[in-house]
mmCIF file of C-alpha atoms in Angstrom:
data_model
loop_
_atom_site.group_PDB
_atom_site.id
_atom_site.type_symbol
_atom_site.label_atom_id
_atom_site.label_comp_id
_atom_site.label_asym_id
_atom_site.label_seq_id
_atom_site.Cartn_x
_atom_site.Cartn_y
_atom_site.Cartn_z
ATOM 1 C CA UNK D 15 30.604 11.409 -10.663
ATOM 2 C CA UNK D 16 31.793 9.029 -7.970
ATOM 3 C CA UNK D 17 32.520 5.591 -8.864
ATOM 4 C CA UNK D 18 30.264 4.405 -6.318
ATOM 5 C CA UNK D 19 27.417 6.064 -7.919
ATOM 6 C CA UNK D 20 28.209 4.376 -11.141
ATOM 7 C CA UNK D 21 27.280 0.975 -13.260
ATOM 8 C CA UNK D 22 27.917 -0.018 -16.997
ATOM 9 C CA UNK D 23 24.796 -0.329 -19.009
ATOM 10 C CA UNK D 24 24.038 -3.530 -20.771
ATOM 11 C CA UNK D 25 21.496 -4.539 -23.425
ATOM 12 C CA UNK D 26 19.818 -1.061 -23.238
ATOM 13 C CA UNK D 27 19.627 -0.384 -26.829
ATOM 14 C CA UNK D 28 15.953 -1.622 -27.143
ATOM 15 C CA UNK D 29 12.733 0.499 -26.674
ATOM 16 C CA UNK D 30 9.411 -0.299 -25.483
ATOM 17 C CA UNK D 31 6.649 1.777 -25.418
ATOM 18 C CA UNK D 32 4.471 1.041 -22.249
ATOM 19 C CA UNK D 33 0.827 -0.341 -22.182
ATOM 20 C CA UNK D 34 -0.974 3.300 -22.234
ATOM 21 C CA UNK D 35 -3.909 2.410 -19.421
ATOM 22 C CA UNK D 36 -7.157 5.236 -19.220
ATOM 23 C CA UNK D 37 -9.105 4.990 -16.117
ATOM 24 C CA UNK D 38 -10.444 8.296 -16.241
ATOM 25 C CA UNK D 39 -14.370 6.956 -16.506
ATOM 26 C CA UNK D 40 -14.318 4.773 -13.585
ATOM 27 C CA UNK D 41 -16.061 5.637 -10.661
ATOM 28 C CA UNK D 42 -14.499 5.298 -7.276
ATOM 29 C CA UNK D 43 -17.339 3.279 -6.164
ATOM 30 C CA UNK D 44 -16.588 -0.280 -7.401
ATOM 31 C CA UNK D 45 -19.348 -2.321 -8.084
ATOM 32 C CA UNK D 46 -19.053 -6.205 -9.048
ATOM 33 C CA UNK D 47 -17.528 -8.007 -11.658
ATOM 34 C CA UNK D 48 -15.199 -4.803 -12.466
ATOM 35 C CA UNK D 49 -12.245 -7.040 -13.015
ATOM 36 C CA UNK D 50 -13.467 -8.383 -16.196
ATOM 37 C CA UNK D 51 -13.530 -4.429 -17.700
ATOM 38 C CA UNK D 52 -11.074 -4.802 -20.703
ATOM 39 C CA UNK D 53 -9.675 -1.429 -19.380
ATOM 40 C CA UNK D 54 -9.013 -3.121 -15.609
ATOM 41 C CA UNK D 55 -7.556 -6.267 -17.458
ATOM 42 C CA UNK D 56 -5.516 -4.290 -19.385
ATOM 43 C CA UNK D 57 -3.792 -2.694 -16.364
ATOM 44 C CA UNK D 58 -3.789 -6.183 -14.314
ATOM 45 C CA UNK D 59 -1.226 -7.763 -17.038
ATOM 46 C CA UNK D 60 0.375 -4.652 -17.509
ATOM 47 C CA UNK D 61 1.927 -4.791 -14.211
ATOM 48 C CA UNK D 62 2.395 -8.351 -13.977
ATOM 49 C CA UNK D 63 4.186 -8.038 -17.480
ATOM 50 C CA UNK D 64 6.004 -5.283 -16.672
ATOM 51 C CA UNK D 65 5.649 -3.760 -13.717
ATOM 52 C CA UNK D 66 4.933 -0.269 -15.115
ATOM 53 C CA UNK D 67 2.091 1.480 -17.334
ATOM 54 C CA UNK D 68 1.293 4.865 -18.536
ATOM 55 C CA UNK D 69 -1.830 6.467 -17.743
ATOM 56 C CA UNK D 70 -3.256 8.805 -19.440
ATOM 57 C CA UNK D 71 -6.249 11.138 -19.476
ATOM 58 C CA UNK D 72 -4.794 11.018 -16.128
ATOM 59 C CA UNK D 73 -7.305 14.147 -15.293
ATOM 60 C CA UNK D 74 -3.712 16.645 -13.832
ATOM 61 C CA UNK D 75 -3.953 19.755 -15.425
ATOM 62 C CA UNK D 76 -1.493 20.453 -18.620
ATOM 63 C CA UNK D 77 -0.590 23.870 -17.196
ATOM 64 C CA UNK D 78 0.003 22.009 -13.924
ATOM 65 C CA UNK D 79 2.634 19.380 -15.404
ATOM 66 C CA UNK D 80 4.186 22.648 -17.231
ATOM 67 C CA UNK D 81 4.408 24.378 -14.238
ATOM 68 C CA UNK D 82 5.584 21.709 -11.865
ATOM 69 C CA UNK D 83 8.478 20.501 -14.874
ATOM 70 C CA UNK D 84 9.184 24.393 -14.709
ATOM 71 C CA UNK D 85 9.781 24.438 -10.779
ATOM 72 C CA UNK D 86 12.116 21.454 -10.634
ATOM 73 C CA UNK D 87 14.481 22.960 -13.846
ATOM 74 C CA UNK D 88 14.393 26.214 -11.681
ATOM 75 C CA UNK D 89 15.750 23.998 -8.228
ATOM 76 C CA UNK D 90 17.950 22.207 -10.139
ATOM 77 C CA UNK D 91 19.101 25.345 -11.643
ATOM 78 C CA UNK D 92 20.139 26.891 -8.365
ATOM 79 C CA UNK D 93 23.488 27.253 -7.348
ATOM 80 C CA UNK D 94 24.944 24.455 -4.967
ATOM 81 C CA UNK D 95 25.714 26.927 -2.180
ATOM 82 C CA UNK D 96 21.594 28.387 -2.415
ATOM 83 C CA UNK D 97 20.887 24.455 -2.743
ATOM 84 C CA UNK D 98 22.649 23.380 0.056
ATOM 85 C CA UNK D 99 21.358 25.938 2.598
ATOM 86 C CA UNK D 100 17.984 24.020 2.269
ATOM 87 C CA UNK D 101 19.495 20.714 3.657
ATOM 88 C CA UNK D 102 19.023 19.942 6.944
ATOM 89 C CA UNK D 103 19.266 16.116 8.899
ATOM 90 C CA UNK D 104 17.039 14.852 8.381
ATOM 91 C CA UNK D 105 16.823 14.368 4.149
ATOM 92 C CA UNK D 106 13.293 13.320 3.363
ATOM 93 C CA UNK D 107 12.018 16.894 3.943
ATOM 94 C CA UNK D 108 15.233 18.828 2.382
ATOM 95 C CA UNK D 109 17.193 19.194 -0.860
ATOM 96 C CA UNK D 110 20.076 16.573 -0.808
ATOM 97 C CA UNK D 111 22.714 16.540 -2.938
ATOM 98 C CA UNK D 112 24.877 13.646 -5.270
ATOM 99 C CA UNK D 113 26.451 11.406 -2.380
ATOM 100 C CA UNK D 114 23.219 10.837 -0.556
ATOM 101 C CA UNK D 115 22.639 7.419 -0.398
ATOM 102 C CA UNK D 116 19.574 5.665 -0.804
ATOM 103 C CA UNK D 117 18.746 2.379 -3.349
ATOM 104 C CA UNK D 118 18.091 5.464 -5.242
ATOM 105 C CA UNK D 119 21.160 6.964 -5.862
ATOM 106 C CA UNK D 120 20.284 10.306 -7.736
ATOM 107 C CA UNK D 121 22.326 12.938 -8.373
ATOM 108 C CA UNK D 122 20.356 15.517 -6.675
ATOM 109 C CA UNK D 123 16.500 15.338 -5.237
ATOM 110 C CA UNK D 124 14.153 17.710 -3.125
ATOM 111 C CA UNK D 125 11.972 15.513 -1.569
ATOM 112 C CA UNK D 126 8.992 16.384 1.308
ATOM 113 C CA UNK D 127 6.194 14.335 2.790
ATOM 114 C CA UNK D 128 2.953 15.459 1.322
ATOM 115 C CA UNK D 129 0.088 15.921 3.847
ATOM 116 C CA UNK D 130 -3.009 16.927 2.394
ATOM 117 C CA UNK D 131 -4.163 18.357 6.085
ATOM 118 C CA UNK D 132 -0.998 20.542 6.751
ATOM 119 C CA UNK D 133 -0.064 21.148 3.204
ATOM 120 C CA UNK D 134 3.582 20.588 4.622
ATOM 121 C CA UNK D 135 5.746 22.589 2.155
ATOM 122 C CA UNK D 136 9.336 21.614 1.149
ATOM 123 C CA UNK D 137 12.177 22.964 4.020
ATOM 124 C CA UNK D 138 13.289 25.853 3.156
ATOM 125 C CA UNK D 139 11.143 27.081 0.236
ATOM 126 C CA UNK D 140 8.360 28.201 2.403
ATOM 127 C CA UNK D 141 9.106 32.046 1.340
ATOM 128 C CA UNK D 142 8.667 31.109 -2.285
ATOM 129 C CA UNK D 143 5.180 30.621 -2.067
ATOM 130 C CA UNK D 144 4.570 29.828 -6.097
ATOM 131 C CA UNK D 145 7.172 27.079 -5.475
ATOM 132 C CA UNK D 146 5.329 25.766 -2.619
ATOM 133 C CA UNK D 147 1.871 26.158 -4.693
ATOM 134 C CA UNK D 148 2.977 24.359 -7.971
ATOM 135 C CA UNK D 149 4.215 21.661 -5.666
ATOM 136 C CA UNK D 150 1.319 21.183 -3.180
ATOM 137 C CA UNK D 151 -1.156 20.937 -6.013
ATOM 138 C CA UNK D 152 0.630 18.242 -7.532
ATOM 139 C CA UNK D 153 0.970 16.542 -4.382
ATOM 140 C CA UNK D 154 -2.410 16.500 -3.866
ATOM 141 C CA UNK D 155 -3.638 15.688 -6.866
ATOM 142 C CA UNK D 156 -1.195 13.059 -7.416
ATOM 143 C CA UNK D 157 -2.302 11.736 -4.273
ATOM 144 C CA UNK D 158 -5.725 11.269 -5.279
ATOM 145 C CA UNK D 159 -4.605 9.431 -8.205
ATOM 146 C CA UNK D 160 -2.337 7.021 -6.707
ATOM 147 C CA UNK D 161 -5.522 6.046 -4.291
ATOM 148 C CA UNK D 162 -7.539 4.802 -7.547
ATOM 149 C CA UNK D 163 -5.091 3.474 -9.404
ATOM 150 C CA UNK D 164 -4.360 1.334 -5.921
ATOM 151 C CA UNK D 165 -8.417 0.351 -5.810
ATOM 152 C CA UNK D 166 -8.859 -0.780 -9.035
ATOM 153 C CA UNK D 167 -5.330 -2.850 -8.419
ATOM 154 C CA UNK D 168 -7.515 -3.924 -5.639
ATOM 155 C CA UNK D 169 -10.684 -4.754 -8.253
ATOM 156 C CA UNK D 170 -8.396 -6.330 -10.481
ATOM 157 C CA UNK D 171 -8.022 -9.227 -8.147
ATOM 158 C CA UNK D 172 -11.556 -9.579 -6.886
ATOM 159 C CA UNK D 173 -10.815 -7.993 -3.729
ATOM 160 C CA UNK D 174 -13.413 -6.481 -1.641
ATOM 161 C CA UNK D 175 -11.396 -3.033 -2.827
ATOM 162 C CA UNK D 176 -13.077 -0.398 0.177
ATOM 163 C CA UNK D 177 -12.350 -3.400 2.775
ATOM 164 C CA UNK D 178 -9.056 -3.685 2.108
ATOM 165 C CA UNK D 179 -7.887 -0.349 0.864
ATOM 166 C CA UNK D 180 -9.327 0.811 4.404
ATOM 167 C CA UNK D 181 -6.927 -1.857 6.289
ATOM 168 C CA UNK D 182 -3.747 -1.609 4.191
ATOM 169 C CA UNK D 183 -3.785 1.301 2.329
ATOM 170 C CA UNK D 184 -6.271 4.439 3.969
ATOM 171 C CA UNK D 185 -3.021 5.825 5.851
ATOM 172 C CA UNK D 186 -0.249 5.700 4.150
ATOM 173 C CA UNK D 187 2.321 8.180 3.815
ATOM 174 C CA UNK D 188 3.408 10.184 -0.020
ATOM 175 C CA UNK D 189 6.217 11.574 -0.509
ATOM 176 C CA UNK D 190 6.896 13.544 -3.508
ATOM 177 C CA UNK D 191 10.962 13.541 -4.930
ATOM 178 C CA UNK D 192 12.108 15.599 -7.470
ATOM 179 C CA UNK D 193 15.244 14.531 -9.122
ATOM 180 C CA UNK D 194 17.531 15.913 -11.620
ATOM 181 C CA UNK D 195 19.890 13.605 -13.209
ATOM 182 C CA UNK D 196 23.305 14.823 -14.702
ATOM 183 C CA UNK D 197 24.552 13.382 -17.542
ATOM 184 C CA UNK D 198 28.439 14.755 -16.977
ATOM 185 C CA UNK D 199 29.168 14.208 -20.398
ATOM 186 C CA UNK D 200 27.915 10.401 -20.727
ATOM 187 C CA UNK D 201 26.736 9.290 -23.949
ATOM 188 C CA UNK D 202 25.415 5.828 -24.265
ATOM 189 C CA UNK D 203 27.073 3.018 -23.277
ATOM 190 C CA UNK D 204 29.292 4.485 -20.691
ATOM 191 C CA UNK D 205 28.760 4.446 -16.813
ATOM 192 C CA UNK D 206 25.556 5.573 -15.751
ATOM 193 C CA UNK D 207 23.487 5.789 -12.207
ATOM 194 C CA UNK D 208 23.345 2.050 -10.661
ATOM 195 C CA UNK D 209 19.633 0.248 -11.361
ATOM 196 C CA UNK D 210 16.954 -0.064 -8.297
ATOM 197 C CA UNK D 211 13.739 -1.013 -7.180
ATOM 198 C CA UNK D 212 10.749 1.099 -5.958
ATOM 199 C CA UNK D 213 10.116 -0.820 -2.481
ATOM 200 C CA UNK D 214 7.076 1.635 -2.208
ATOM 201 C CA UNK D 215 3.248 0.588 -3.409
ATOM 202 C CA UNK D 216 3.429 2.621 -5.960
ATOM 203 C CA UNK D 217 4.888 5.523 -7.782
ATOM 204 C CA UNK D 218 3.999 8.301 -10.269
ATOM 205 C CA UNK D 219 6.352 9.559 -12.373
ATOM 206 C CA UNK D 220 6.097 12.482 -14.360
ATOM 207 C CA UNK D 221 9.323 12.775 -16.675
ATOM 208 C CA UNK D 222 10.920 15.837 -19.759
ATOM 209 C CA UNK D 223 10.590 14.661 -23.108
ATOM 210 C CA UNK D 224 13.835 12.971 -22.761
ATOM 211 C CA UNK D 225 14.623 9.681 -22.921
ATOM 212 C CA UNK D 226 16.543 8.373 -19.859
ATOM 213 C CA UNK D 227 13.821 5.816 -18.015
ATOM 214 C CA UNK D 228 14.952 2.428 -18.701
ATOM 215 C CA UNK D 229 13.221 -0.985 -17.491
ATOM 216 C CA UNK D 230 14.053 -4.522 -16.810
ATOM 217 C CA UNK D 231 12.319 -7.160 -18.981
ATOM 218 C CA UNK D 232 11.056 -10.233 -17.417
ATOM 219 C CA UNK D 233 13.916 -12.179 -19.406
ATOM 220 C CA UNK D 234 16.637 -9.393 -17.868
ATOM 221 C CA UNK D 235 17.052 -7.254 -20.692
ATOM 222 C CA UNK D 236 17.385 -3.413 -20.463
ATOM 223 C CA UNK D 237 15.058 -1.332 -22.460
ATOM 224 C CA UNK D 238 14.469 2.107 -22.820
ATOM 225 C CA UNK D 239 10.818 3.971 -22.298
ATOM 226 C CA UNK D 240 9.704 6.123 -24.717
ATOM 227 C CA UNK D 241 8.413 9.616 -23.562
ATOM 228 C CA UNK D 242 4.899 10.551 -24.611
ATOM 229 C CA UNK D 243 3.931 13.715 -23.686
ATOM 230 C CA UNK D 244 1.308 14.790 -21.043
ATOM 231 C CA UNK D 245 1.381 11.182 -19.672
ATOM 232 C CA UNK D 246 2.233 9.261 -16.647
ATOM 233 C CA UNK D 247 4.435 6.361 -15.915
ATOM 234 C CA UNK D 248 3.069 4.189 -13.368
ATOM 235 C CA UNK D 249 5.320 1.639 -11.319
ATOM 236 C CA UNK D 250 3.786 -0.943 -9.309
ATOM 237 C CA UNK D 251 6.725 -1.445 -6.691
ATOM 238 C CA UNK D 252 7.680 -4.391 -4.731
ATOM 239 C CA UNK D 253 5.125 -4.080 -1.610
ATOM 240 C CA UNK D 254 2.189 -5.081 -3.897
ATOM 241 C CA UNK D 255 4.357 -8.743 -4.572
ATOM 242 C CA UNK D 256 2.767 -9.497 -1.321
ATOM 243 C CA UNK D 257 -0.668 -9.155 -3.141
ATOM 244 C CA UNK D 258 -1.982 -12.364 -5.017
ATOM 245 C CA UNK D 259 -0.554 -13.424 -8.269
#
């Protein structure tokens, strides 16, 4: 792995297991007072502790997060030269590969814009048309998600939530990214990818069993997330600082 790519870990011996947040029984009308709802307070200083939280009861399909964990094993799986053929110039709609650079850094990602309208399909995996299934329907759905999870961020402020997710937050763009990341023979405590922010709203992450997700705490210490299966991890990302504290 390129040195570029690379950063020592410190303090990440710890683990944390994330505020698990269920939001399945809300409705996405909002009526008032909802930001008193234990559940909805729960979430609100979830984020502000930590910035993340895993949902669960999250309402995707088991045989859906099977099949989707499934597709990305099977790209990542590929050989580089089949891999490569699907990258074109303009990256956010193509396989790229370890020296792309983004805040990211990954070691390898297929990313494409979702559009629930077009049902836009990843380049150059139109022809495989289960691929392009598995991964539209958790585009989709994860789309739906991210919009109530983003009201009731709304509600949790006392914020007229169809007002202002109309004006801010109706028309954004998704994009789903699926990354595999190498560990070349690292064990703990040697160089690993560098640490980022998300700069989006927010993002859904849907991880292995493994661990390998590590956060920073408020007092800059590096800890480890736990995997629980058939759950989400939830990041609040830096837009929403914008939003009342």
């Amino acid at each position: 792995m390129p040195s570029s790519l690379q950063s020592p870990i410190e303090n990440a011996v710890n683990e944390v297991n994330l505020p698990l947040i269920d939001i399945s029984e809300f409705p996405l009308e909002f009526g008032d007072r909802l930001q008193y709802n234990p559940e909805v307070t729960k979430l609100r200083d979830a984020y502000r502790e930590w910035g993340f939280f895993r949902h669960v009861n999250h309402g995707i399909p088991v045989d859906l997060l099977q099949k989707f964990q499934t597709v990305a094993k099977g790209l990542f799986s590929m050989p580089t030269e089949a891999k490569d053929r699907t990258t074109n110039s303009y990256p956010f709609e193509s396989y790229f590969g370890l020296l792309f650079r983004l805040p990211m850094k990954p070691s390898a990602s297929l990313t494409c814009p979702i559009q629930i309208q077009s049902k836009k399909s990843p380049q150059g995996y139109g022809a495989n048309k289960e691929t392009q299934s598995s991964v539209i329907r958790f585009g989709n759905t994860a789309i739906e998600l991210a919009s109530k999870i983003m009201k009731l961020i709304l509600a949790s402020h006392d914020l007229d939530v169809e007002k202002f997710y109309k004006s801010d937050f109706e028309n954004c763009e998704a994009y789903l990214r699926i990354n595999g990341y190498s560990s070349n023979g690292k064990s703990i405590g040697e160089k690993a990818l560098l640490s980022h922010a998300d700069r989006s709203c927010l993002t859904i992450m849907l991880g292995d069993e493994k661990e390998g997700l590590e956060i920073r705490s408020k007092e800059g210490k590096w800890l480890t997330v736990k995997p629980v299966s058939n759950t989400l991890v939830v990041n609040v990302g830096d837009s929403l600082k914008f939003m009342p504290n």
